[in-house]
Short mmCIF file of C-alpha atoms in Angstrom, two decimals:
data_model
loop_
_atom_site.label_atom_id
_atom_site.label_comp_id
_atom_site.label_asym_id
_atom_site.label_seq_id
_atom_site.Cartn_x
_atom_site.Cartn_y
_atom_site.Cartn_z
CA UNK A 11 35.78 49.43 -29.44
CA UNK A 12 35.16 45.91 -29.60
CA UNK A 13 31.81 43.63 -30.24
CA UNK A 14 31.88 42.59 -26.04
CA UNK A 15 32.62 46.30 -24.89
CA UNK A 16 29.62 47.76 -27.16
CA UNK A 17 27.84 45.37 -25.57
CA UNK A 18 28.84 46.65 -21.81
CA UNK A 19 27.98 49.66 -22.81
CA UNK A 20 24.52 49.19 -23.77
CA UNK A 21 23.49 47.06 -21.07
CA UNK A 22 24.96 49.82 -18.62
CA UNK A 23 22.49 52.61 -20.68
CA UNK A 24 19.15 53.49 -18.71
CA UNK A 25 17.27 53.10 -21.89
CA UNK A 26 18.11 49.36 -21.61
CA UNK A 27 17.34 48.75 -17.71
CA UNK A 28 13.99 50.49 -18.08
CA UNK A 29 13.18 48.49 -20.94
CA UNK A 30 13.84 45.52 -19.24
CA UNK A 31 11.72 46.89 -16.31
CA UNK A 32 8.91 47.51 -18.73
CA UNK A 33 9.57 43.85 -20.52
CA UNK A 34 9.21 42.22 -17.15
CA UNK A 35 6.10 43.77 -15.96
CA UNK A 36 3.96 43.57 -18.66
CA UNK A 37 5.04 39.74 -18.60
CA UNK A 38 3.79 39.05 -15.23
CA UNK A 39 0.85 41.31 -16.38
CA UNK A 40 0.17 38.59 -19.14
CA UNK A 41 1.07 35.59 -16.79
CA UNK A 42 -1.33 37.17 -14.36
CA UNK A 43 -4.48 37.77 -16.72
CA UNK A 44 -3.56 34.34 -18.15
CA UNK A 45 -3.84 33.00 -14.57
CA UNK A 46 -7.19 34.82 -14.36
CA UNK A 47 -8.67 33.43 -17.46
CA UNK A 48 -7.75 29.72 -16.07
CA UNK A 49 -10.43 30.58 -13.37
CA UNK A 50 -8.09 31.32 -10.52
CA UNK A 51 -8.90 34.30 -7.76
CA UNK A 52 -6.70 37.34 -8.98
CA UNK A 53 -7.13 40.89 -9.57
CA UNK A 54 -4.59 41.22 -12.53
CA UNK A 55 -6.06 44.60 -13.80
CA UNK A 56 -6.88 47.26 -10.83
CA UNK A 57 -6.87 50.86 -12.88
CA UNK A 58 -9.23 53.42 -13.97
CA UNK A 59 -11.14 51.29 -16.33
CA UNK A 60 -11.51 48.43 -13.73
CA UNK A 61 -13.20 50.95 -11.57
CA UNK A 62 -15.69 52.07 -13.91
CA UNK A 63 -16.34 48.61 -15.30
CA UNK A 64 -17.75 47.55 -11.63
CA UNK A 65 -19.72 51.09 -11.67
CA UNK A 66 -21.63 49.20 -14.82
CA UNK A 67 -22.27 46.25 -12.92
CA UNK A 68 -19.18 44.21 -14.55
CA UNK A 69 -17.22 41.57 -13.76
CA UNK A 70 -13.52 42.29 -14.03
CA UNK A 71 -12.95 38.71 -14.20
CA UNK A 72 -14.66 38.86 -17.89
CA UNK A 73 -12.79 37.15 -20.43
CA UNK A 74 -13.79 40.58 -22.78
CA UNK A 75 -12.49 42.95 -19.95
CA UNK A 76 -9.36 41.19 -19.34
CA UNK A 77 -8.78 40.90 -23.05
CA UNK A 78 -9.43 44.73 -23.71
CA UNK A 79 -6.86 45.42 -19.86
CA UNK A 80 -4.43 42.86 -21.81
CA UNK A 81 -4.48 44.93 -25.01
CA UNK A 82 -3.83 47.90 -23.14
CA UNK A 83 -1.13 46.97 -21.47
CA UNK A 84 0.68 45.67 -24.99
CA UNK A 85 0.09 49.25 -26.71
CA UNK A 86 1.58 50.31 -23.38
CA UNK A 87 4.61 48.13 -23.43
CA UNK A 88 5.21 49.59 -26.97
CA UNK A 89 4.88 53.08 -26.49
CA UNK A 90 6.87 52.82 -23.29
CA UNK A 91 9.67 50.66 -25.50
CA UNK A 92 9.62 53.27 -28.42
CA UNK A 93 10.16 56.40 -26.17
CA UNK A 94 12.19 54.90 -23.53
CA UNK A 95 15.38 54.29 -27.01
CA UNK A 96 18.54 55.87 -25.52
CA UNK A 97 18.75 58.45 -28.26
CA UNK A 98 15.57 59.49 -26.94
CA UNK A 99 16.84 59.43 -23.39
CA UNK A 100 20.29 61.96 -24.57
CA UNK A 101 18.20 64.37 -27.27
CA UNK A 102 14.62 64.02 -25.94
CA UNK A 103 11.73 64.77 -28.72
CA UNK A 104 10.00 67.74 -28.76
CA UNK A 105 7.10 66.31 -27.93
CA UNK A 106 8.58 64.72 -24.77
CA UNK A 107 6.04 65.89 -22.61
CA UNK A 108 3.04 64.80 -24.54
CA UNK A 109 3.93 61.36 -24.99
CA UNK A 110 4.83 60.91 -21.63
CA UNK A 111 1.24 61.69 -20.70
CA UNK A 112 -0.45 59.72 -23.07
CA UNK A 113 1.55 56.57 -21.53
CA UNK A 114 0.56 57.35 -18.22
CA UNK A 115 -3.25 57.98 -19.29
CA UNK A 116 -2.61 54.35 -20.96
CA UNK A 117 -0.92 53.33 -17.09
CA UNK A 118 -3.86 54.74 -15.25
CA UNK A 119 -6.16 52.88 -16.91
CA UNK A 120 -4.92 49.36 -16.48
CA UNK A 121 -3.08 49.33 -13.17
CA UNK A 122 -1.75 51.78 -10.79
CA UNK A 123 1.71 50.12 -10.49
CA UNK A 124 2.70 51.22 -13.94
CA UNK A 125 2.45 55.35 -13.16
CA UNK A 126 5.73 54.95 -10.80
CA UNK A 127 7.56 53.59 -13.97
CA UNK A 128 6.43 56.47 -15.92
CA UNK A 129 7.13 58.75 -13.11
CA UNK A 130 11.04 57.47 -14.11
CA UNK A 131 10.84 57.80 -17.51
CA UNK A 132 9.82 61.66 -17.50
CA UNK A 133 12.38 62.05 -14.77
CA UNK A 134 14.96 61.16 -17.99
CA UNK A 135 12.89 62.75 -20.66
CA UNK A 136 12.46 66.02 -19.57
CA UNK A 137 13.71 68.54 -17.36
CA UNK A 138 13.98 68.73 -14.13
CA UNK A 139 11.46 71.32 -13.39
CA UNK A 140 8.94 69.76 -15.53
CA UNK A 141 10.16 66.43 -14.73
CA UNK A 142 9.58 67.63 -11.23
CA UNK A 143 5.91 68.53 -11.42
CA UNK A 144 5.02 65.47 -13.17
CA UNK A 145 5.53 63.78 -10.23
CA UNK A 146 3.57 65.78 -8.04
CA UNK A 147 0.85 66.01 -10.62
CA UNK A 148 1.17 61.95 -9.97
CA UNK A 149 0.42 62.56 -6.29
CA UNK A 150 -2.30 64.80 -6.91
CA UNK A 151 -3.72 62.02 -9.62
CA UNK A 152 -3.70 59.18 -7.00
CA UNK A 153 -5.08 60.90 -4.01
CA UNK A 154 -8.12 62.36 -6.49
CA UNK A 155 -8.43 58.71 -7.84
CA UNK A 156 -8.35 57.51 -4.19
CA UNK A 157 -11.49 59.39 -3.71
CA UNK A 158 -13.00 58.84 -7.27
CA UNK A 159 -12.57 56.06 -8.48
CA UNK A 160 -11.07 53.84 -6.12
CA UNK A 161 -9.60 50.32 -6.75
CA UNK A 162 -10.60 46.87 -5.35
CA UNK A 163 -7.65 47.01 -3.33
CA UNK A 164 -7.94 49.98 -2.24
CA UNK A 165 -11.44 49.62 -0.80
CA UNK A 166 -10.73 46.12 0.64
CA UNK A 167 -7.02 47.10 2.39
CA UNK A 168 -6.50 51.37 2.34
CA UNK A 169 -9.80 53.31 3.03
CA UNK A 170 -10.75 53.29 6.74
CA UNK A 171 -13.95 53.72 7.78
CA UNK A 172 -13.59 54.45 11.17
CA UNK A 173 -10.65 57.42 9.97
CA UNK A 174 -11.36 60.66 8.57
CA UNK A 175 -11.51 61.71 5.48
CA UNK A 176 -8.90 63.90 5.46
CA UNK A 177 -6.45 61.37 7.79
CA UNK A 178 -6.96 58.51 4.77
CA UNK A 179 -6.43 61.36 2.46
CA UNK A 180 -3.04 62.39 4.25
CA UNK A 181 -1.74 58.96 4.60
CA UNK A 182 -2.33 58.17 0.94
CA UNK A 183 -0.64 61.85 0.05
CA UNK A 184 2.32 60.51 1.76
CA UNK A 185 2.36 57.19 0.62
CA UNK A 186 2.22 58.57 -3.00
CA UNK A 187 5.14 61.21 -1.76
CA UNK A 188 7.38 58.48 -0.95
CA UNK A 189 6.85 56.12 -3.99
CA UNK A 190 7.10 59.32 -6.73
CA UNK A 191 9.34 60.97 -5.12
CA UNK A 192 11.73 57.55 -5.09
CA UNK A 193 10.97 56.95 -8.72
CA UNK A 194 11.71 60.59 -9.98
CA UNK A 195 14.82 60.40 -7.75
CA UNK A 196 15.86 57.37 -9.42
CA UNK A 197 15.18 59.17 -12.65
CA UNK A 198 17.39 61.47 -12.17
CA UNK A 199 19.91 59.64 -10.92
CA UNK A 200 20.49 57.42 -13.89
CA UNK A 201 19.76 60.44 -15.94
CA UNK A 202 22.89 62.49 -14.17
CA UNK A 203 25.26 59.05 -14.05
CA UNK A 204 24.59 58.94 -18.34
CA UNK A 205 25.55 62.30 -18.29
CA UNK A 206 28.64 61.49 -16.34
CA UNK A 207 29.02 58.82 -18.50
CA UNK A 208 29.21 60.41 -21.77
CA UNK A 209 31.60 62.76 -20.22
CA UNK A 210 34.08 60.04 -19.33
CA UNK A 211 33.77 58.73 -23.11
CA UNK A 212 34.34 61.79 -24.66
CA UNK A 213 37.65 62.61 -22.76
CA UNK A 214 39.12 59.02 -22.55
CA UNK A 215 38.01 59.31 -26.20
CA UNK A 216 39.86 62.51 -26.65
CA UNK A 217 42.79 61.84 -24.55
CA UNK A 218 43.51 58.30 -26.94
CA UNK A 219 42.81 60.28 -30.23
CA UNK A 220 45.78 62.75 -29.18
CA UNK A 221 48.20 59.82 -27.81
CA UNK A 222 47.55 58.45 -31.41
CA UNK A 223 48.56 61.69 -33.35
CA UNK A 224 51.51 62.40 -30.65
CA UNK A 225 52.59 59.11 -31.47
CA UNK A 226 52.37 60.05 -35.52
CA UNK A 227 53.64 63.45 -35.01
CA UNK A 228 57.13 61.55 -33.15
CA UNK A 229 57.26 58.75 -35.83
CA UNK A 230 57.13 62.06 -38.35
CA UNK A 231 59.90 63.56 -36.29
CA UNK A 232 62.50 60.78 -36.34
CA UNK A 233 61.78 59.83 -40.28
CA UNK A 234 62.55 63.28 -40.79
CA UNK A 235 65.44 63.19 -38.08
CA UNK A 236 66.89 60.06 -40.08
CA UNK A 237 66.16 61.52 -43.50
CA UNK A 238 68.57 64.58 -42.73
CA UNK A 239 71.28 62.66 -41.38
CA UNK A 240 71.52 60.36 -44.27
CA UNK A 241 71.48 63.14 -46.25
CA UNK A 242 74.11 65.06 -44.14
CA UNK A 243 76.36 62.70 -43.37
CA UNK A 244 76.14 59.99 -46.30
CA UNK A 245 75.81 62.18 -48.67
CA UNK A 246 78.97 64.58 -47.56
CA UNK A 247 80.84 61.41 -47.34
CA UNK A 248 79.63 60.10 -50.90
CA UNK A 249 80.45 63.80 -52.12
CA UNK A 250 83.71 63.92 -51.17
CA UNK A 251 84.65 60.05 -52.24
CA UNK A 252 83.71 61.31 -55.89
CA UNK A 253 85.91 64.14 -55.60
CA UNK A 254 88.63 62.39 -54.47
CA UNK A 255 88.10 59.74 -57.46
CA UNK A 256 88.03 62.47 -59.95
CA UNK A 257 91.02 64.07 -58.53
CA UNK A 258 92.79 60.31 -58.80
CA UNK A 259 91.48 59.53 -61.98
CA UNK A 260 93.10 62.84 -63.23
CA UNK A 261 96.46 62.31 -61.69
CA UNK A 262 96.29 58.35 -63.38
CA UNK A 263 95.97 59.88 -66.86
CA UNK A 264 98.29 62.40 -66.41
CA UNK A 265 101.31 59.89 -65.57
CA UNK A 266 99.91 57.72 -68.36
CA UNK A 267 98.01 54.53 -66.49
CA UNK A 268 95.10 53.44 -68.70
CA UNK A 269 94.33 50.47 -66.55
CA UNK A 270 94.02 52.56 -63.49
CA UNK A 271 92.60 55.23 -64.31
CA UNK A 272 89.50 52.85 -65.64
CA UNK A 273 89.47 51.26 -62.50
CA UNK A 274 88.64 54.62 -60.92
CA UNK A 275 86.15 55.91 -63.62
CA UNK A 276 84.56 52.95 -62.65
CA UNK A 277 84.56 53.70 -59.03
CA UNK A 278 83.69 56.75 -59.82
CA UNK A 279 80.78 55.83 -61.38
CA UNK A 280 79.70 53.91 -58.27
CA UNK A 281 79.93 56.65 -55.93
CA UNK A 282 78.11 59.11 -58.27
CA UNK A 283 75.20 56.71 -58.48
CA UNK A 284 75.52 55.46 -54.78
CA UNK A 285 74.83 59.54 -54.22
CA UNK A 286 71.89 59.55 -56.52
CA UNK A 287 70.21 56.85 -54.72
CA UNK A 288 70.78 58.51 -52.00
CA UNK A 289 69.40 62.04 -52.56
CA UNK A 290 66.50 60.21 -54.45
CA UNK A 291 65.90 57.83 -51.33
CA UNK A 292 65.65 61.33 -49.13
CA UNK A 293 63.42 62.76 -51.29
CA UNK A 294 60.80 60.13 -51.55
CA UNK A 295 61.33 60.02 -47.35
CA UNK A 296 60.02 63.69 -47.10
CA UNK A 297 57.62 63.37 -49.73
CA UNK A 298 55.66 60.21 -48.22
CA UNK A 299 55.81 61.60 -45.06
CA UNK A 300 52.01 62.63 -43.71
CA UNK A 301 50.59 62.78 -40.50
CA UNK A 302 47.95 59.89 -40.00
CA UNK A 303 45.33 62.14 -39.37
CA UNK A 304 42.57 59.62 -39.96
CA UNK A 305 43.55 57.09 -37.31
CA UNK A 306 43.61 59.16 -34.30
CA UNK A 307 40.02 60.47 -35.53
CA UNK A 308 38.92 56.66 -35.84
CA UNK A 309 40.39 56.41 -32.02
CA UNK A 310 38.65 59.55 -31.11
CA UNK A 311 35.15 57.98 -32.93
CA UNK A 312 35.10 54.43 -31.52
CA UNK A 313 35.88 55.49 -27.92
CA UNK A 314 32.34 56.96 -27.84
CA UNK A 315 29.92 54.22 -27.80
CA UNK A 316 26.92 56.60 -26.64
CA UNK A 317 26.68 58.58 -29.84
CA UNK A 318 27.18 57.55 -33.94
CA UNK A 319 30.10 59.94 -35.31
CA UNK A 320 30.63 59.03 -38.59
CA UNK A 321 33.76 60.24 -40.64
CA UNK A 322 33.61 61.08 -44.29
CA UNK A 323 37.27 61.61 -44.92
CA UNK A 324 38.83 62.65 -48.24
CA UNK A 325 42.62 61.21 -48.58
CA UNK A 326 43.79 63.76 -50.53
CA UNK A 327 42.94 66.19 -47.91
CA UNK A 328 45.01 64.03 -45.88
CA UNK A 329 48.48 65.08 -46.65
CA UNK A 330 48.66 67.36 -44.19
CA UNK A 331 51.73 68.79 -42.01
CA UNK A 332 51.73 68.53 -37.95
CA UNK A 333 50.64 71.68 -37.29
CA UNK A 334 48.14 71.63 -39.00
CA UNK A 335 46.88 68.39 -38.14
CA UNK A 336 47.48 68.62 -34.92
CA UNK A 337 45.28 71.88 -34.58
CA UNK A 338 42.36 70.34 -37.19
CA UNK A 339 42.14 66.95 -33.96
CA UNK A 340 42.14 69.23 -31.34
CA UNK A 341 39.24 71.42 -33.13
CA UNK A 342 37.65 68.39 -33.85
CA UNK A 343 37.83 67.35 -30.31
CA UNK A 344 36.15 70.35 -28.95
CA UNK A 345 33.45 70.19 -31.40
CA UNK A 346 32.88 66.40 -30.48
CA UNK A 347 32.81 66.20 -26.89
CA UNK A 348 31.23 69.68 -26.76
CA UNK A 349 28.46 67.81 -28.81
CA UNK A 350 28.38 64.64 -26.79
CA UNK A 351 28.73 66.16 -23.18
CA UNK A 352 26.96 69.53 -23.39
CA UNK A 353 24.05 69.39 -26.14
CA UNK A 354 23.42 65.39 -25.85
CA UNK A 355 23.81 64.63 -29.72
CA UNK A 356 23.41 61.22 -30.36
CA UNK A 357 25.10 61.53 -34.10
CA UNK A 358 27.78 63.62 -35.52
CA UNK A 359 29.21 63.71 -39.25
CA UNK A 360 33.10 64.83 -39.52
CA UNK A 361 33.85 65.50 -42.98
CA UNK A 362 37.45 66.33 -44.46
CA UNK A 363 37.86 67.35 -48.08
CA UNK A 364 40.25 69.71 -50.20
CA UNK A 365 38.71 72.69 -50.93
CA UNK A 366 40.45 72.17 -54.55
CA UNK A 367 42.81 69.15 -54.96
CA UNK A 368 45.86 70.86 -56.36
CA UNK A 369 45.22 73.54 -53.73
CA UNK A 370 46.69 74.66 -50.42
CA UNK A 371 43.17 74.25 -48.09
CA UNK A 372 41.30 71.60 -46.03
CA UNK A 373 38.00 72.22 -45.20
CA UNK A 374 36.60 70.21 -42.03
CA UNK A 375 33.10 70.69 -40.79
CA UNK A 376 31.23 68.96 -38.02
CA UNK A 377 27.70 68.62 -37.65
CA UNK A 378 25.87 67.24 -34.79
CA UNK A 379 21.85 66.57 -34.51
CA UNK A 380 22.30 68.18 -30.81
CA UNK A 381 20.11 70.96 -28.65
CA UNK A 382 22.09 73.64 -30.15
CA UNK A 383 21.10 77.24 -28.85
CA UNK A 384 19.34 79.80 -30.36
CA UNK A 385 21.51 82.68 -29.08
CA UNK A 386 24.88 81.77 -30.19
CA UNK A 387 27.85 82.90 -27.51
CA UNK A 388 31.09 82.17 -27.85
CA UNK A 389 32.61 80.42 -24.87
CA UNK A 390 36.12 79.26 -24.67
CA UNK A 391 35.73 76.05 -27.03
CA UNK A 392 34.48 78.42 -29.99
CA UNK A 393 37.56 80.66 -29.30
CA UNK A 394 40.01 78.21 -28.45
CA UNK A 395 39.45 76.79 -32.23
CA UNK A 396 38.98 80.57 -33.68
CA UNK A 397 42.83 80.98 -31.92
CA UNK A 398 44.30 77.65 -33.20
CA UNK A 399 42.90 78.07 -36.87
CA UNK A 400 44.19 81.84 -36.67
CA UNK A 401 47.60 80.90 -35.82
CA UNK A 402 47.64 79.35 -38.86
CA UNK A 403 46.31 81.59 -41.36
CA UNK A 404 42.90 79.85 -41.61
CA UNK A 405 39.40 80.33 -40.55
CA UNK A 406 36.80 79.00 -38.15
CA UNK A 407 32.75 79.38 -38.80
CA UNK A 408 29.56 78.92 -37.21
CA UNK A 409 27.37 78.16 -40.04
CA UNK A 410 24.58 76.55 -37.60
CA UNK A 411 23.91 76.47 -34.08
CA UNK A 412 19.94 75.72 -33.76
CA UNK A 413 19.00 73.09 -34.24
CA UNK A 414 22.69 71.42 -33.34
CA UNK A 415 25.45 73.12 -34.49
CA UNK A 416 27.86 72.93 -38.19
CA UNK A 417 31.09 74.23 -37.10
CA UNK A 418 33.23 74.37 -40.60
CA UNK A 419 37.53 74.67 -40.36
CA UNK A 420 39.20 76.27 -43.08
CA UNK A 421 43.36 75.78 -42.77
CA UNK A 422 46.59 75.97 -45.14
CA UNK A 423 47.28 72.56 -45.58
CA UNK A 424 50.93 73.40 -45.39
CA UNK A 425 51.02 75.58 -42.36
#
């Protein structure tokens, strides 16, 4: 994949759009406190800590308090930056959950704008049920806040006095519904078109790879095609020119003609060496001939921009017959996209090497940083590559599945 499409493909990642989300607000936060120092009328920081601030008697126009907001919202913007990387986005940390809170306790305080980008954040970070109740915790956070510590704007524009607790309550509740409920649905819809994503990589990725080794396994097919019909047919020809020379030259020295009969050892001669080039040229045809295993995992590699695979390949391990290296790609297909699409790895390592160098096995393993599972079950991936390396006398093993999974293929390199 090329410098420009790398570049698509980043800028089409969530992790960079809510960046740039992030980027831009806390800019116009900075232009707006900025503004505010100047001396103009704003209200660039309306949270939690504005709230209490006033309950001391302060002025939130304070060049301290508007320092301390601005400070805020800069550990904010890095947090938010540091979780919201796109490896974070397809293997989320174990600690998901806690750092999403402690940027929304960090959002709360400064303004109440920045919750609803949160609310998308967790709706990519975690799961959907807790992703879920995080924004209706949000809901529940804003109406209390309504009532506890209300904002400026708030308590010029929102509260009522001439409604009902409980009606100012209830249009606030829905209010909140709408805007939390928009963000988390957002969240999960750039969370479910990654996933999508990732799954188109990994089979355009995987269809390519196999076009590539088809493509090898055909060019294999008509060297070898060519290599037996030189042999065949040249070297029958060559063959039976030599006999024929021998029989002449015998006939020549029977009836007692020097001169010919050392024109046809010499011809003879030719076409004995002519044939020896020939068998020799045959034989270092089928010797050279390997499948070029290595490119069509390269393909299979660079078609998926959304996660690091990196290949440690051995070439002595490379000389390798199509069968065999046809069933090693499509094992090392399954493990990949299984890895990408299913347990959101954002870096695999696919290693080939010779179990011994003058001996008959490869050994291929792949290991991905993915979920994994703690209760391994074989589905049809696991057995489709148990089948393909049994067909060929060799051997396919689990060696890890939590956390990610080390799949490791033993096969005859001559099968």
């Amino acid at each position: 994949m090329d410098p420009l499409d790398r570049l698509l493909a980043r800028i089409a990642q969530p992790a960079f759009v809510l960046r740039i989300a992030a980027l831009a607000i806390c800019l116009l936060e900075l232009g707006s406190a900025v503004w505010g120092l100047m001396g103009n009328a704003t209200e660039p920081y309306d949270g939690v800590l504005a709230s209490l601030y006033r309950r001391t008697g302060g002025d939130t126009h304070d060049a301290p308090f508007v320092l301390t907001c601005l400070a805020l919202v800069m550990l904010f913007a890095w947090h938010f930056w540091r979780l919201a990387r796109q490896q974070h986005l397809d293997l989320p940390p174990a600690d998901a959950l806690a750092r999403v809170l402690l940027l929304n306790v960090l959002a709360l305080l400064v303004t109440p704008g920045l919750p609803f980008l949160v609310t998308v954040l967790a709706a990519l970070l975690l799961n959907v049920r807790r992703a879920f109740n995080f924004a209706l915790a949000q809901v529940v956070i804003s109406v209390a806040l309504y009532w506890l510590l209300p904002s400026e704007a708030q308590r010029l524009e929102q509260l009522q006095p001439d409604l009902p607790w409980w009606l100012n309550s209830l249009g606030l509740s829905m209010s909140m519904v709408a805007l939390h409920g928009m963000a988390f649905g957002l969240g999960r819809l750039a969370a479910a078109e990654a996933e999508r994503r990732r799954w188109f990589q990994a089979m355009l990725a995987e269809k390519e790879s196999g076009e590539r080794l088809q493509i090898e396994q055909l060019r294999y097919a008509e060297r070898l095609h060519m290599a037996r019909e030189l042999h065949d047919v040249m070297g029958h020809h060559l063959t039976a020119l030599n006999l024929h020379l021998q029989l002449s030259e015998a006939l020549l020295r029977r009836h007692d003609e020097p001169g010919a009969a050392q024109a046809v050892e010499k011809a003879k001669l030719g076409a004995a060496g002519l044939l020896a080039e020939v068998r020799a040229a045959v034989s270092r045809e089928r010797e050279s001939q390997r499948i070029n295993l290595e490119a069509a995992l390269r393909t299979l590699a660079d078609g998926i921009a959304s996660t690091q695979i990196e290949l440690a390949l051995d070439p002595v391990a490379q000389d390798l017959t199509p069968r065999c290296a046809h069933a090693l790609l499509r094992c090392v297909q399954e493990a990949v996209t299984n890895a990408v699409r299913h347990a959101g790895a954002t870096r695999v390592r696919v290693s080939l090497e010779a179990v011994d160098e003058s001996g008959p096995q490869v050994r291929v393993r792949v290991d991905d940083n993915g979920r994994g599972t703690r209760k391994l079950r074989e589905g049809n991936g696991l057995k489709g590559m148990q089948e393909r390396m049994a067909e060929l006398g060799g051997t396919m093993q689990v060696l890890r599945h939590h956390p990610g999974f080390l799949i490791e293929l033993n096969c005859p390199r001559r099968a």
